[in-house]
Short mmCIF file of C-alpha atoms in Angstrom, two decimals:
data_model
loop_
_atom_site.label_atom_id
_atom_site.label_comp_id
_atom_site.label_asym_id
_atom_site.label_seq_id
_atom_site.Cartn_x
_atom_site.Cartn_y
_atom_site.Cartn_z
CA UNK A 259 -18.36 2.98 -0.47
CA UNK A 260 -14.87 1.39 -0.39
CA UNK A 261 -12.43 2.56 -3.06
CA UNK A 262 -12.70 0.52 -6.25
CA UNK A 263 -8.91 0.54 -6.42
CA UNK A 264 -8.81 -1.95 -3.55
CA UNK A 265 -10.59 -4.79 -5.29
CA UNK A 266 -9.43 -7.40 -7.76
CA UNK A 267 -10.91 -10.59 -9.13
CA UNK A 268 -10.10 -13.25 -11.70
CA UNK A 269 -12.11 -16.10 -13.22
CA UNK A 270 -10.86 -19.51 -12.01
CA UNK A 271 -9.03 -21.73 -14.44
CA UNK A 272 -11.14 -24.70 -15.49
CA UNK A 273 -8.82 -27.50 -14.51
CA UNK A 274 -7.94 -29.45 -11.40
CA UNK A 275 -4.31 -29.76 -10.44
CA UNK A 276 -3.28 -32.35 -7.85
CA UNK A 277 0.09 -32.42 -6.11
CA UNK A 278 1.15 -34.93 -3.50
CA UNK A 279 2.39 -33.21 -0.32
CA UNK A 280 6.01 -33.48 0.67
CA UNK A 281 6.36 -34.61 4.27
CA UNK A 282 8.04 -32.23 6.69
CA UNK A 283 11.28 -33.44 8.20
CA UNK A 284 10.57 -35.14 11.51
CA UNK A 285 12.10 -33.62 14.60
CA UNK A 286 12.90 -30.24 13.01
CA UNK A 287 11.52 -26.94 14.25
CA UNK A 288 8.77 -25.98 11.78
CA UNK A 289 9.35 -22.88 9.69
CA UNK A 290 6.74 -22.13 7.08
CA UNK A 291 5.28 -19.59 4.74
CA UNK A 292 1.55 -20.25 4.53
CA UNK A 293 -1.03 -19.04 2.01
CA UNK A 294 -4.78 -18.64 2.00
CA UNK A 295 -5.42 -19.84 -1.54
CA UNK A 296 -8.89 -18.22 -1.64
CA UNK A 297 -10.08 -20.66 -4.32
CA UNK A 298 -13.48 -19.66 -5.77
CA UNK A 299 -16.57 -21.53 -6.88
CA UNK A 300 -16.43 -25.31 -6.75
CA UNK A 301 -12.75 -25.32 -5.73
CA UNK A 302 -12.42 -25.81 -1.93
CA UNK A 303 -10.48 -23.22 0.01
CA UNK A 304 -7.04 -24.44 1.04
CA UNK A 305 -4.00 -23.29 2.94
CA UNK A 306 -0.68 -24.19 1.36
CA UNK A 307 2.36 -24.73 3.59
CA UNK A 308 5.81 -24.02 2.15
CA UNK A 309 8.89 -25.15 4.06
CA UNK A 310 11.56 -22.47 4.48
CA UNK A 311 15.04 -23.69 3.61
CA UNK A 312 18.33 -22.61 5.16
CA UNK A 313 18.82 -20.02 2.41
CA UNK A 314 15.24 -18.74 2.61
CA UNK A 315 14.03 -20.58 -0.47
CA UNK A 316 10.55 -22.13 -0.33
CA UNK A 317 9.50 -25.71 -1.05
CA UNK A 318 5.87 -26.78 -1.26
CA UNK A 319 5.16 -29.03 1.70
CA UNK A 320 1.41 -29.65 2.10
CA UNK A 321 -2.06 -28.50 1.09
CA UNK A 322 -4.62 -28.37 3.89
CA UNK A 323 -8.20 -28.32 2.57
CA UNK A 324 -10.62 -26.08 4.49
CA UNK A 325 -14.41 -25.81 4.58
CA UNK A 326 -16.12 -23.31 2.32
CA UNK A 327 -15.02 -21.45 -0.79
CA UNK A 328 -13.25 -18.25 -1.63
CA UNK A 329 -13.66 -15.42 -4.12
CA UNK A 330 -10.17 -15.14 -5.69
CA UNK A 331 -10.15 -11.43 -4.95
CA UNK A 332 -11.14 -8.67 -2.56
CA UNK A 333 -9.22 -6.22 -0.40
CA UNK A 334 -5.45 -6.50 -0.82
CA UNK A 335 -4.76 -5.74 2.83
CA UNK A 336 -7.37 -7.93 4.58
CA UNK A 337 -5.14 -10.69 5.99
CA UNK A 338 -7.02 -13.95 5.34
CA UNK A 339 -4.33 -16.07 7.07
CA UNK A 340 -2.56 -15.36 10.39
CA UNK A 341 -0.19 -17.22 12.71
CA UNK A 342 -0.23 -17.70 16.49
CA UNK A 343 2.86 -18.86 18.38
CA UNK A 344 2.07 -19.06 22.09
CA UNK A 345 3.34 -21.42 24.77
CA UNK A 346 0.30 -23.69 24.46
CA UNK A 347 -0.92 -23.03 20.93
CA UNK A 348 0.97 -23.00 17.65
CA UNK A 349 -1.64 -22.37 15.00
CA UNK A 350 -2.46 -21.04 11.57
CA UNK A 351 -5.94 -19.53 11.16
CA UNK A 352 -7.46 -19.05 7.70
CA UNK A 353 -10.84 -17.67 6.59
CA UNK A 354 -13.24 -18.72 3.83
CA UNK A 355 -14.89 -15.69 2.25
CA UNK A 356 -18.11 -17.33 1.05
CA UNK A 357 -19.47 -18.55 4.38
CA UNK A 358 -17.18 -16.67 6.77
CA UNK A 359 -15.87 -19.85 8.38
CA UNK A 360 -12.51 -19.60 10.12
CA UNK A 361 -10.37 -22.74 10.45
CA UNK A 362 -7.51 -23.40 12.85
CA UNK A 363 -4.62 -25.62 11.78
CA UNK A 364 -2.09 -27.13 14.18
CA UNK A 365 1.44 -26.31 13.08
CA UNK A 366 2.86 -29.45 14.70
CA UNK A 367 0.60 -31.82 12.76
CA UNK A 368 -0.60 -29.68 9.81
CA UNK A 369 -4.07 -30.99 10.63
CA UNK A 370 -7.28 -29.04 11.27
CA UNK A 371 -7.92 -28.39 14.96
CA UNK A 372 -11.36 -26.83 14.62
CA UNK A 373 -13.43 -24.19 12.86
CA UNK A 374 -16.11 -21.65 13.73
CA UNK A 375 -18.46 -19.13 12.18
CA UNK A 376 -19.91 -15.89 13.51
CA UNK A 377 -23.46 -14.61 13.10
CA UNK A 378 -25.58 -15.13 9.99
CA UNK A 379 -24.38 -11.88 8.38
CA UNK A 380 -20.71 -12.61 9.00
CA UNK A 381 -19.45 -13.38 5.51
CA UNK A 382 -16.99 -11.89 3.06
CA UNK A 383 -18.35 -12.55 -0.42
CA UNK A 384 -17.72 -8.94 -1.37
CA UNK A 385 -14.09 -8.53 -0.31
CA UNK A 386 -13.04 -11.37 2.01
CA UNK A 387 -12.67 -11.87 5.77
CA UNK A 388 -9.58 -10.28 7.34
CA UNK A 389 -8.06 -11.66 10.55
CA UNK A 390 -5.97 -10.54 13.53
CA UNK A 391 -4.99 -12.71 16.50
CA UNK A 392 -3.39 -12.64 19.95
CA UNK A 393 -2.94 -15.35 22.58
CA UNK A 394 -6.56 -15.16 23.76
CA UNK A 395 -8.72 -13.89 20.92
CA UNK A 396 -9.05 -13.95 17.17
CA UNK A 397 -10.78 -11.03 15.43
CA UNK A 398 -12.48 -11.28 12.05
CA UNK A 399 -13.37 -8.32 9.84
CA UNK A 400 -16.38 -9.26 7.71
CA UNK A 401 -16.51 -7.11 4.58
CA UNK A 402 -20.18 -7.91 3.84
CA UNK A 403 -21.54 -6.59 7.15
CA UNK A 404 -18.52 -4.56 8.38
CA UNK A 405 -18.83 -6.44 11.67
CA UNK A 406 -15.77 -7.26 13.74
CA UNK A 407 -16.29 -10.75 15.17
CA UNK A 408 -14.52 -11.84 18.37
CA UNK A 409 -13.58 -15.50 18.89
CA UNK A 410 -12.00 -17.13 21.95
CA UNK A 411 -8.88 -19.11 21.00
CA UNK A 412 -9.14 -22.59 22.52
CA UNK A 413 -6.60 -25.37 22.93
CA UNK A 414 -5.81 -27.37 19.82
CA UNK A 415 -6.34 -24.33 17.56
CA UNK A 416 -10.13 -24.39 17.87
CA UNK A 417 -12.31 -21.28 18.22
CA UNK A 418 -15.49 -20.24 20.03
CA UNK A 419 -17.53 -17.32 18.73
CA UNK A 420 -18.27 -14.64 21.36
CA UNK A 421 -19.91 -11.63 19.70
CA UNK A 422 -19.99 -9.06 16.90
CA UNK A 423 -19.35 -5.33 16.95
CA UNK A 424 -20.85 -3.28 14.11
CA UNK A 425 -18.51 -0.74 12.49
CA UNK A 426 -18.53 1.73 9.61
CA UNK A 427 -16.17 4.37 8.24
CA UNK A 428 -16.88 8.09 8.19
CA UNK A 429 -17.73 7.92 4.48
CA UNK A 430 -19.62 4.63 4.85
CA UNK A 431 -16.65 2.35 4.16
CA UNK A 432 -16.52 -1.23 5.43
CA UNK A 433 -13.85 -2.76 7.64
CA UNK A 434 -10.62 -3.32 5.73
CA UNK A 435 -7.28 -3.57 7.58
CA UNK A 436 -6.82 -4.62 11.24
CA UNK A 437 -3.81 -4.76 13.54
CA UNK A 438 -3.68 -5.43 17.28
CA UNK A 439 -1.06 -4.55 19.89
CA UNK A 440 -1.63 -5.14 23.57
CA UNK A 441 -5.08 -3.78 24.44
CA UNK A 442 -5.46 -1.74 21.24
CA UNK A 443 -6.87 -2.65 17.84
CA UNK A 444 -6.34 -0.20 14.94
CA UNK A 445 -8.52 -0.51 11.85
CA UNK A 446 -8.94 1.05 8.43
CA UNK A 447 -12.17 1.33 6.45
CA UNK A 448 -11.03 1.81 2.86
CA UNK A 449 -12.81 5.17 2.64
CA UNK A 450 -10.12 7.43 4.08
CA UNK A 451 -11.03 6.93 7.73
CA UNK A 452 -9.27 5.10 10.58
CA UNK A 453 -10.24 4.17 14.15
CA UNK A 454 -8.94 2.38 17.24
CA UNK A 455 -10.64 0.10 19.77
CA UNK A 456 -9.90 -1.13 23.28
CA UNK A 457 -9.78 -4.95 23.38
CA UNK A 458 -8.74 -5.40 27.04
CA UNK A 459 -11.86 -7.45 27.74
CA UNK A 460 -12.10 -9.20 24.39
CA UNK A 461 -14.78 -7.61 22.17
CA UNK A 462 -13.64 -4.24 20.71
CA UNK A 463 -14.86 -1.02 22.38
CA UNK A 464 -14.40 2.21 20.35
CA UNK A 465 -11.83 4.66 21.72
CA UNK A 466 -13.71 7.65 20.28
CA UNK A 467 -10.93 8.64 17.88
CA UNK A 468 -12.41 7.87 14.45
CA UNK A 469 -11.00 10.33 11.91
CA UNK A 470 -10.06 10.86 8.30
CA UNK A 471 -6.36 10.58 7.60
CA UNK A 472 -4.22 13.58 6.74
CA UNK A 473 -3.38 12.29 3.26
CA UNK A 474 -7.06 11.63 2.55
CA UNK A 475 -7.91 15.21 3.48
CA UNK A 476 -5.04 16.86 1.61
CA UNK A 477 -5.42 14.71 -1.52
CA UNK A 478 -9.16 15.42 -1.70
CA UNK A 479 -9.96 11.74 -1.28
CA UNK A 480 -7.31 10.31 -3.62
CA UNK A 481 -5.40 8.51 -0.84
CA UNK A 482 -6.97 5.90 1.46
CA UNK A 483 -5.24 4.23 4.45
CA UNK A 484 -5.65 0.47 4.14
CA UNK A 485 -2.67 -1.56 5.30
CA UNK A 486 -1.73 -1.10 8.97
CA UNK A 487 1.14 -2.12 11.24
CA UNK A 488 2.09 -1.15 14.82
CA UNK A 489 5.55 -0.73 16.33
CA UNK A 490 6.87 -3.16 18.95
CA UNK A 491 6.50 -0.64 21.78
CA UNK A 492 2.99 0.39 20.69
CA UNK A 493 4.08 4.01 20.10
CA UNK A 494 3.18 4.33 16.42
CA UNK A 495 0.58 2.98 14.01
CA UNK A 496 1.75 2.96 10.39
CA UNK A 497 -0.70 3.03 7.49
CA UNK A 498 -0.09 2.00 3.88
CA UNK A 499 -2.30 3.99 1.52
CA UNK A 500 -4.08 2.92 -1.61
CA UNK A 501 -3.09 5.86 -3.78
CA UNK A 502 -1.46 6.90 -7.04
CA UNK A 503 1.78 7.39 -5.09
CA UNK A 504 3.93 5.58 -2.53
CA UNK A 505 2.03 7.14 0.36
CA UNK A 506 2.59 6.09 3.99
CA UNK A 507 1.03 7.68 7.09
CA UNK A 508 2.12 7.47 10.74
CA UNK A 509 0.00 8.13 13.84
CA UNK A 510 1.30 8.51 17.41
CA UNK A 511 -0.83 6.15 19.52
CA UNK A 512 1.13 6.42 22.78
CA UNK A 513 -1.84 8.22 24.42
CA UNK A 514 -4.04 5.17 23.81
CA UNK A 515 -5.79 6.92 20.91
CA UNK A 516 -4.96 7.76 17.30
CA UNK A 517 -3.35 11.15 16.77
CA UNK A 518 -3.61 12.92 13.41
CA UNK A 519 -1.45 11.11 10.88
CA UNK A 520 1.77 12.45 9.38
CA UNK A 521 2.01 11.67 5.66
CA UNK A 522 5.17 10.59 3.82
CA UNK A 523 5.92 9.89 0.16
CA UNK A 524 8.70 7.31 0.07
CA UNK A 525 9.30 6.67 -3.62
CA UNK A 526 8.11 6.74 -7.20
CA UNK A 527 6.11 3.52 -7.16
CA UNK A 528 2.30 3.33 -7.12
CA UNK A 529 0.07 2.14 -4.28
CA UNK A 530 1.14 1.05 -0.77
CA UNK A 531 -1.81 -1.08 0.37
CA UNK A 532 0.31 -3.82 1.98
CA UNK A 533 3.05 -2.97 4.48
CA UNK A 534 5.16 -4.73 7.13
CA UNK A 535 7.87 -3.56 9.54
CA UNK A 536 11.11 -5.54 9.60
CA UNK A 537 11.72 -7.39 12.90
CA UNK A 538 14.33 -4.80 13.95
CA UNK A 539 12.01 -1.94 12.87
CA UNK A 540 14.66 -0.30 10.70
CA UNK A 541 12.82 -0.92 7.42
CA UNK A 542 9.20 -0.71 6.34
CA UNK A 543 8.46 -3.13 3.51
CA UNK A 544 5.86 -1.92 1.02
CA UNK A 545 4.21 -4.08 -1.64
CA UNK A 546 3.41 -1.65 -4.43
CA UNK A 547 0.14 -3.40 -5.09
CA UNK A 548 -0.56 -1.78 -8.45
CA UNK A 549 3.00 -2.01 -9.62
CA UNK A 550 5.64 -4.64 -10.12
CA UNK A 551 8.09 -3.91 -7.32
CA UNK A 552 8.73 -4.06 -3.59
CA UNK A 553 9.89 -0.92 -1.78
CA UNK A 554 11.73 -0.54 1.54
CA UNK A 555 11.67 2.76 3.44
CA UNK A 556 13.90 3.54 6.43
CA UNK A 557 11.93 3.88 9.65
CA UNK A 558 12.94 5.64 12.86
CA UNK A 559 11.18 3.80 15.69
CA UNK A 560 11.97 6.64 18.12
CA UNK A 561 10.44 9.49 16.13
CA UNK A 562 8.14 7.63 13.75
CA UNK A 563 9.78 9.30 10.75
CA UNK A 564 10.16 7.60 7.36
CA UNK A 565 12.77 8.30 4.69
CA UNK A 566 13.14 6.79 1.19
CA UNK A 567 15.19 3.61 1.00
CA UNK A 568 15.30 1.29 -2.00
CA UNK A 569 13.09 -0.40 -4.59
CA UNK A 570 13.52 -3.74 -6.29
CA UNK A 571 13.74 -4.14 -10.04
CA UNK A 572 10.61 -5.24 -11.88
CA UNK A 573 9.62 -8.63 -10.48
CA UNK A 574 9.48 -11.56 -12.88
CA UNK A 575 6.41 -12.38 -14.99
CA UNK A 576 4.45 -9.24 -14.08
CA UNK A 577 1.59 -8.79 -16.56
CA UNK A 578 1.92 -12.29 -17.97
CA UNK A 579 1.50 -14.65 -14.98
CA UNK A 580 0.30 -12.22 -12.29
CA UNK A 581 -1.17 -8.72 -11.99
CA UNK A 582 -0.82 -7.40 -8.43
CA UNK A 583 1.44 -7.66 -5.39
CA UNK A 584 -0.25 -8.15 -2.02
CA UNK A 585 0.63 -9.76 1.34
CA UNK A 586 4.18 -9.70 2.77
CA UNK A 587 6.03 -12.14 5.05
CA UNK A 588 9.63 -12.52 6.25
CA UNK A 589 11.94 -15.49 6.54
CA UNK A 590 13.21 -14.77 10.07
CA UNK A 591 12.19 -12.84 13.19
CA UNK A 592 15.52 -11.05 13.59
CA UNK A 593 17.28 -8.19 11.88
CA UNK A 594 15.73 -7.10 8.61
CA UNK A 595 13.91 -10.42 8.24
CA UNK A 596 16.14 -12.36 5.86
CA UNK A 597 14.32 -13.24 2.64
CA UNK A 598 11.19 -11.18 1.99
CA UNK A 599 8.15 -12.90 0.48
CA UNK A 600 5.36 -11.18 -1.45
CA UNK A 601 2.11 -12.68 -2.75
CA UNK A 602 1.63 -12.33 -6.51
CA UNK A 603 -2.04 -12.27 -7.51
CA UNK A 604 -3.09 -13.88 -10.81
CA UNK A 605 -4.32 -16.97 -12.60
CA UNK A 606 -0.78 -18.27 -12.08
CA UNK A 607 -0.44 -17.03 -8.51
CA UNK A 608 2.98 -17.26 -6.92
CA UNK A 609 5.21 -16.00 -4.11
CA UNK A 610 8.14 -13.74 -4.93
CA UNK A 611 11.36 -14.28 -2.95
CA UNK A 612 13.35 -11.08 -2.51
CA UNK A 613 16.73 -10.75 -0.79
CA UNK A 614 17.33 -7.62 1.31
CA UNK A 615 20.60 -6.00 2.32
CA UNK A 616 20.84 -2.92 4.53
CA UNK A 617 23.88 -1.10 5.93
CA UNK A 618 25.12 2.45 6.48
CA UNK A 619 21.87 4.10 5.47
CA UNK A 620 21.56 2.23 2.17
CA UNK A 621 19.62 -0.85 1.15
CA UNK A 622 19.01 -3.15 -1.80
CA UNK A 623 16.15 -5.48 -2.71
CA UNK A 624 17.06 -8.23 -5.18
CA UNK A 625 14.74 -10.95 -6.45
CA UNK A 626 16.19 -14.44 -6.03
CA UNK A 627 17.16 -16.33 -9.16
CA UNK A 628 14.90 -19.13 -7.81
CA UNK A 629 11.90 -16.78 -7.57
CA UNK A 630 8.96 -17.06 -7.79
CA UNK A 631 7.54 -20.25 -6.31
CA UNK A 632 4.22 -21.27 -7.86
CA UNK A 633 1.04 -21.67 -5.80
CA UNK A 634 -0.83 -24.29 -7.86
CA UNK A 635 -3.94 -24.20 -5.64
CA UNK A 636 -4.67 -20.49 -6.06
CA UNK A 637 -6.10 -18.41 -8.89
CA UNK A 638 -5.99 -15.21 -6.83
CA UNK A 639 -3.38 -15.19 -4.06
CA UNK A 640 -3.58 -12.16 -1.76
CA UNK A 641 -2.68 -13.31 1.77
CA UNK A 642 0.41 -15.04 3.16
CA UNK A 643 1.97 -15.35 6.61
CA UNK A 644 5.08 -16.87 8.13
CA UNK A 645 5.52 -19.23 11.05
CA UNK A 646 6.97 -18.50 13.52
CA UNK A 647 5.41 -15.05 13.13
CA UNK A 648 7.14 -11.79 13.97
CA UNK A 649 7.03 -11.26 17.75
CA UNK A 650 4.95 -8.05 17.59
#
């Protein structure tokens, strides 16, 4: 079964808060941070769009109401909202855990372009529905069935369901994290095992490399790969572990299959379930999901090696307004990413805004004096993304 450490849930607040959307400036290139609010029960699921200012600060722009309801919890690293920026489609896709429906939103209009569901078992009431997308296909990881659903991306941000592929981890874990690069999809199962698939023809085909990670084996099951990212050249897959340490694992995938992972401990913080490479690949950002800080480790994109970098101070309102850190996004697609954003899970969910500086082998992470920005439509924020998204 998936590690209990991965899951979190809160009871929704019994009030309804309404905010009028602020119109985006006409004629400007859209730049957003977008949430999947994952609202449970009788609250409809929504995606909240925050405009990104010139200094990286966020301003609430618009709520977009989706079909279905959420669960205000689940796997930290299952990305419930993803962005697509292709020549003919600029979209945000968000999932609803209760019925598994996936909705596409046009970035140009902030209106719904279409929605789709998979098969009857394709839902995420247990731990949500994670997403990954490229120019042609969207993939959905359903935590109730452990199916990976494949959808054709259509014009106008609509979707057409193609098929399911059944998956399971070596210890019986269900699909957790997913990342795609070129013709490869890399997944984690939340039970210590990882696997890759060939997606050249759309639906995933196993590459025959399913394995337990090195840290899982050496820690006697106390470390589980969950978050996953892939380098721009497709040479390395990087895994963030749910563990009682700041554990990161790296696999060489240049052969087209996963090699045995190399494990690194990159600091004193706890839990590394959510990770993201900076646009220039010099830093790996780590949301210490069972702590109150963000960590950055130095990454060597040539060798795949990681070395300790820096950790922020305790983020504001931890333990009073929010309980866990989760999804990560960046302000820009160049350099170290500008402002770093991190989802803060709680009854008063919010997004932390953290400034990064890096030079001469040293870095700092400093929370903005304007941080955090409140997400009034969420009682359990786990997933955020930025638009335009990182290019890889």
